[in-house]
GROMACS .gro file of C-alpha atoms in nm:
model
  179
    1UNK     CA    1   0.612  -1.252   0.501
    2UNK     CA    2   0.307  -1.442   0.628
    3UNK     CA    3   0.495  -1.568   0.936
    4UNK     CA    4   0.628  -1.217   1.001
    5UNK     CA    5   0.273  -1.085   0.994
    6UNK     CA    6   0.167  -1.339   1.251
    7UNK     CA    7   0.467  -1.276   1.477
    8UNK     CA    8   0.459  -0.897   1.453
    9UNK     CA    9   0.090  -0.858   1.526
   10UNK     CA   10   0.116  -0.987   1.883
   11UNK     CA   11  -0.166  -1.235   1.833
   12UNK     CA   12  -0.404  -0.979   1.688
   13UNK     CA   13  -0.453  -1.180   1.366
   14UNK     CA   14  -0.508  -1.549   1.427
   15UNK     CA   15  -0.324  -1.764   1.172
   16UNK     CA   16  -0.647  -1.913   1.043
   17UNK     CA   17  -0.781  -1.566   0.955
   18UNK     CA   18  -0.462  -1.470   0.772
   19UNK     CA   19  -0.461  -1.802   0.590
   20UNK     CA   20  -0.827  -1.748   0.498
   21UNK     CA   21  -0.754  -1.402   0.355
   22UNK     CA   22  -0.445  -1.520   0.167
   23UNK     CA   23  -0.627  -1.828   0.034
   24UNK     CA   24  -0.885  -1.594  -0.118
   25UNK     CA   25  -0.624  -1.357  -0.261
   26UNK     CA   26  -0.549  -1.331  -0.631
   27UNK     CA   27  -0.195  -1.236  -0.726
   28UNK     CA   28  -0.098  -1.098  -1.064
   29UNK     CA   29   0.142  -0.855  -1.229
   30UNK     CA   30   0.055  -0.511  -1.357
   31UNK     CA   31   0.236  -0.605  -1.677
   32UNK     CA   32   0.119  -0.946  -1.793
   33UNK     CA   33   0.331  -0.931  -2.109
   34UNK     CA   34   0.703  -1.004  -2.091
   35UNK     CA   35   0.919  -0.715  -1.973
   36UNK     CA   36   1.277  -0.644  -2.053
   37UNK     CA   37   1.548  -0.801  -1.837
   38UNK     CA   38   1.375  -0.851  -1.500
   39UNK     CA   39   1.332  -0.482  -1.422
   40UNK     CA   40   1.037  -0.255  -1.361
   41UNK     CA   41   0.822  -0.240  -1.673
   42UNK     CA   42   0.818   0.080  -1.871
   43UNK     CA   43   0.503   0.292  -1.900
   44UNK     CA   44   0.467   0.170  -2.259
   45UNK     CA   45   0.492  -0.197  -2.154
   46UNK     CA   46   0.230  -0.148  -1.882
   47UNK     CA   47  -0.005   0.038  -2.118
   48UNK     CA   48   0.020  -0.241  -2.375
   49UNK     CA   49  -0.090  -0.500  -2.120
   50UNK     CA   50  -0.335  -0.303  -1.906
   51UNK     CA   51  -0.646  -0.420  -2.093
   52UNK     CA   52  -0.593  -0.776  -1.970
   53UNK     CA   53  -0.523  -0.655  -1.615
   54UNK     CA   54  -0.836  -0.440  -1.602
   55UNK     CA   55  -1.052  -0.719  -1.749
   56UNK     CA   56  -0.924  -0.949  -1.474
   57UNK     CA   57  -1.004  -0.691  -1.206
   58UNK     CA   58  -1.351  -0.637  -1.353
   59UNK     CA   59  -1.418  -1.013  -1.361
   60UNK     CA   60  -1.294  -1.079  -1.005
   61UNK     CA   61  -1.445  -0.764  -0.843
   62UNK     CA   62  -1.196  -0.771  -0.554
   63UNK     CA   63  -1.282  -0.633  -0.210
   64UNK     CA   64  -0.939  -0.467  -0.205
   65UNK     CA   65  -0.658  -0.411  -0.455
   66UNK     CA   66  -0.307  -0.391  -0.309
   67UNK     CA   67  -0.075  -0.268  -0.584
   68UNK     CA   68   0.288  -0.335  -0.492
   69UNK     CA   69   0.529  -0.066  -0.607
   70UNK     CA   70   0.514   0.265  -0.790
   71UNK     CA   71   0.445   0.124  -1.136
   72UNK     CA   72   0.138  -0.081  -1.045
   73UNK     CA   73   0.009   0.189  -0.807
   74UNK     CA   74   0.029   0.452  -1.082
   75UNK     CA   75  -0.157   0.230  -1.329
   76UNK     CA   76  -0.429   0.119  -1.089
   77UNK     CA   77  -0.479   0.467  -0.940
   78UNK     CA   78  -0.469   0.632  -1.283
   79UNK     CA   79  -0.204   0.897  -1.226
   80UNK     CA   80   0.156   0.967  -1.320
   81UNK     CA   81   0.419   0.763  -1.143
   82UNK     CA   82   0.501   0.899  -0.795
   83UNK     CA   83   0.728   0.786  -0.514
   84UNK     CA   84   0.571   0.480  -0.357
   85UNK     CA   85   0.719   0.561  -0.015
   86UNK     CA   86   0.487   0.865  -0.002
   87UNK     CA   87   0.182   0.670  -0.126
   88UNK     CA   88   0.215   0.342   0.061
   89UNK     CA   89  -0.042   0.261   0.324
   90UNK     CA   90  -0.284   0.532   0.209
   91UNK     CA   91  -0.623   0.371   0.168
   92UNK     CA   92  -0.832   0.514  -0.113
   93UNK     CA   93  -1.044   0.446  -0.416
   94UNK     CA   94  -0.963   0.398  -0.782
   95UNK     CA   95  -1.200   0.409  -1.077
   96UNK     CA   96  -1.131   0.131  -1.322
   97UNK     CA   97  -1.352   0.127  -1.628
   98UNK     CA   98  -1.627   0.316  -1.446
   99UNK     CA   99  -1.632   0.109  -1.128
  100UNK     CA  100  -1.486   0.214  -0.791
  101UNK     CA  101  -1.243  -0.022  -0.617
  102UNK     CA  102  -1.082   0.010  -0.274
  103UNK     CA  103  -0.705   0.039  -0.301
  104UNK     CA  104  -0.418   0.020  -0.052
  105UNK     CA  105  -0.081   0.075  -0.224
  106UNK     CA  106   0.229  -0.076  -0.070
  107UNK     CA  107   0.597  -0.125  -0.134
  108UNK     CA  108   0.721  -0.378  -0.385
  109UNK     CA  109   0.889  -0.675  -0.212
  110UNK     CA  110   1.202  -0.629  -0.428
  111UNK     CA  111   1.231  -0.273  -0.294
  112UNK     CA  112   1.196  -0.398   0.063
  113UNK     CA  113   1.475  -0.650   0.003
  114UNK     CA  114   1.702  -0.367  -0.117
  115UNK     CA  115   1.590  -0.129   0.161
  116UNK     CA  116   1.519  -0.345   0.467
  117UNK     CA  117   1.444  -0.039   0.682
  118UNK     CA  118   1.105  -0.035   0.505
  119UNK     CA  119   1.015  -0.392   0.605
  120UNK     CA  120   0.810  -0.276   0.905
  121UNK     CA  121   0.612  -0.040   0.677
  122UNK     CA  122   0.547  -0.327   0.437
  123UNK     CA  123   0.427  -0.552   0.720
  124UNK     CA  124   0.206  -0.270   0.852
  125UNK     CA  125   0.048  -0.232   0.508
  126UNK     CA  126  -0.018  -0.607   0.485
  127UNK     CA  127  -0.174  -0.605   0.833
  128UNK     CA  128  -0.396  -0.314   0.726
  129UNK     CA  129  -0.494  -0.500   0.407
  130UNK     CA  130  -0.582  -0.812   0.603
  131UNK     CA  131  -0.789  -0.604   0.845
  132UNK     CA  132  -0.981  -0.446   0.559
  133UNK     CA  133  -1.045  -0.788   0.407
  134UNK     CA  134  -1.171  -0.911   0.745
  135UNK     CA  135  -1.421  -0.625   0.760
  136UNK     CA  136  -1.236  -0.348   0.943
  137UNK     CA  137  -1.289  -0.003   0.798
  138UNK     CA  138  -0.994   0.143   0.611
  139UNK     CA  139  -0.865   0.480   0.720
  140UNK     CA  140  -0.931   0.733   0.445
  141UNK     CA  141  -0.661   0.996   0.427
  142UNK     CA  142  -0.739   1.368   0.383
  143UNK     CA  143  -0.800   1.474   0.022
  144UNK     CA  144  -0.504   1.711  -0.002
  145UNK     CA  145  -0.131   1.680  -0.070
  146UNK     CA  146   0.031   1.894   0.200
  147UNK     CA  147   0.029   1.647   0.488
  148UNK     CA  148   0.251   1.375   0.626
  149UNK     CA  149   0.124   1.052   0.779
  150UNK     CA  150   0.366   0.919   1.040
  151UNK     CA  151   0.333   0.562   1.158
  152UNK     CA  152   0.652   0.511   1.360
  153UNK     CA  153   0.832   0.685   1.644
  154UNK     CA  154   1.137   0.730   1.419
  155UNK     CA  155   0.919   0.899   1.156
  156UNK     CA  156   0.764   1.124   1.421
  157UNK     CA  157   1.110   1.225   1.544
  158UNK     CA  158   1.208   1.318   1.184
  159UNK     CA  159   0.897   1.537   1.155
  160UNK     CA  160   0.979   1.709   1.484
  161UNK     CA  161   1.331   1.777   1.361
  162UNK     CA  162   1.197   1.917   1.032
  163UNK     CA  163   0.953   2.158   1.197
  164UNK     CA  164   1.192   2.273   1.469
  165UNK     CA  165   1.223   2.651   1.451
  166UNK     CA  166   0.929   2.703   1.215
  167UNK     CA  167   0.708   3.000   1.293
  168UNK     CA  168   0.374   2.819   1.256
  169UNK     CA  169   0.292   2.451   1.241
  170UNK     CA  170  -0.039   2.262   1.257
  171UNK     CA  171  -0.027   1.910   1.393
  172UNK     CA  172  -0.303   1.655   1.446
  173UNK     CA  173  -0.187   1.361   1.654
  174UNK     CA  174  -0.393   1.046   1.682
  175UNK     CA  175  -0.258   0.726   1.828
  176UNK     CA  176  -0.390   0.376   1.859
  177UNK     CA  177  -0.188   0.282   2.164
  178UNK     CA  178   0.171   0.327   2.269
  179UNK     CA  179   0.368   0.532   2.023
   0.00000   0.00000   0.00000
């Protein structure tokens, strides 16, 4: 994935900066206890192990937490499990034991392997995470649920198809270059 980040960013992230961010990254699992048969841990399994996870987060005080997948995102963000495809790439904050942490949920790599059409979204999330770690401000999404963030032309075309023929639609379009 690291090489893909470098290739896909058109030189925007020099390799040394990515290597610096990754060399200062701490990787762990949301469920540090054994789970059953190499599958997503159950809510019960995650709850049993979350004390150790949260103690680690408290001790490390990370600049950014990037939970990968719906299970870890739900635990870190403190809400019921939701579809990660709708949550990924949305920069926000999570309270863990009274302290606020910056969070950028993304897709689990195993999901991306099974659904390669989401690889570009995964890479985009990792580029955003690296940018945040290098000091760029994260984009905070609106604090409501009835919106759709579109990051690709294909996604924008799907939205246009969905709203075709609707009586009233509100759209806010912001781009950071060619769309």
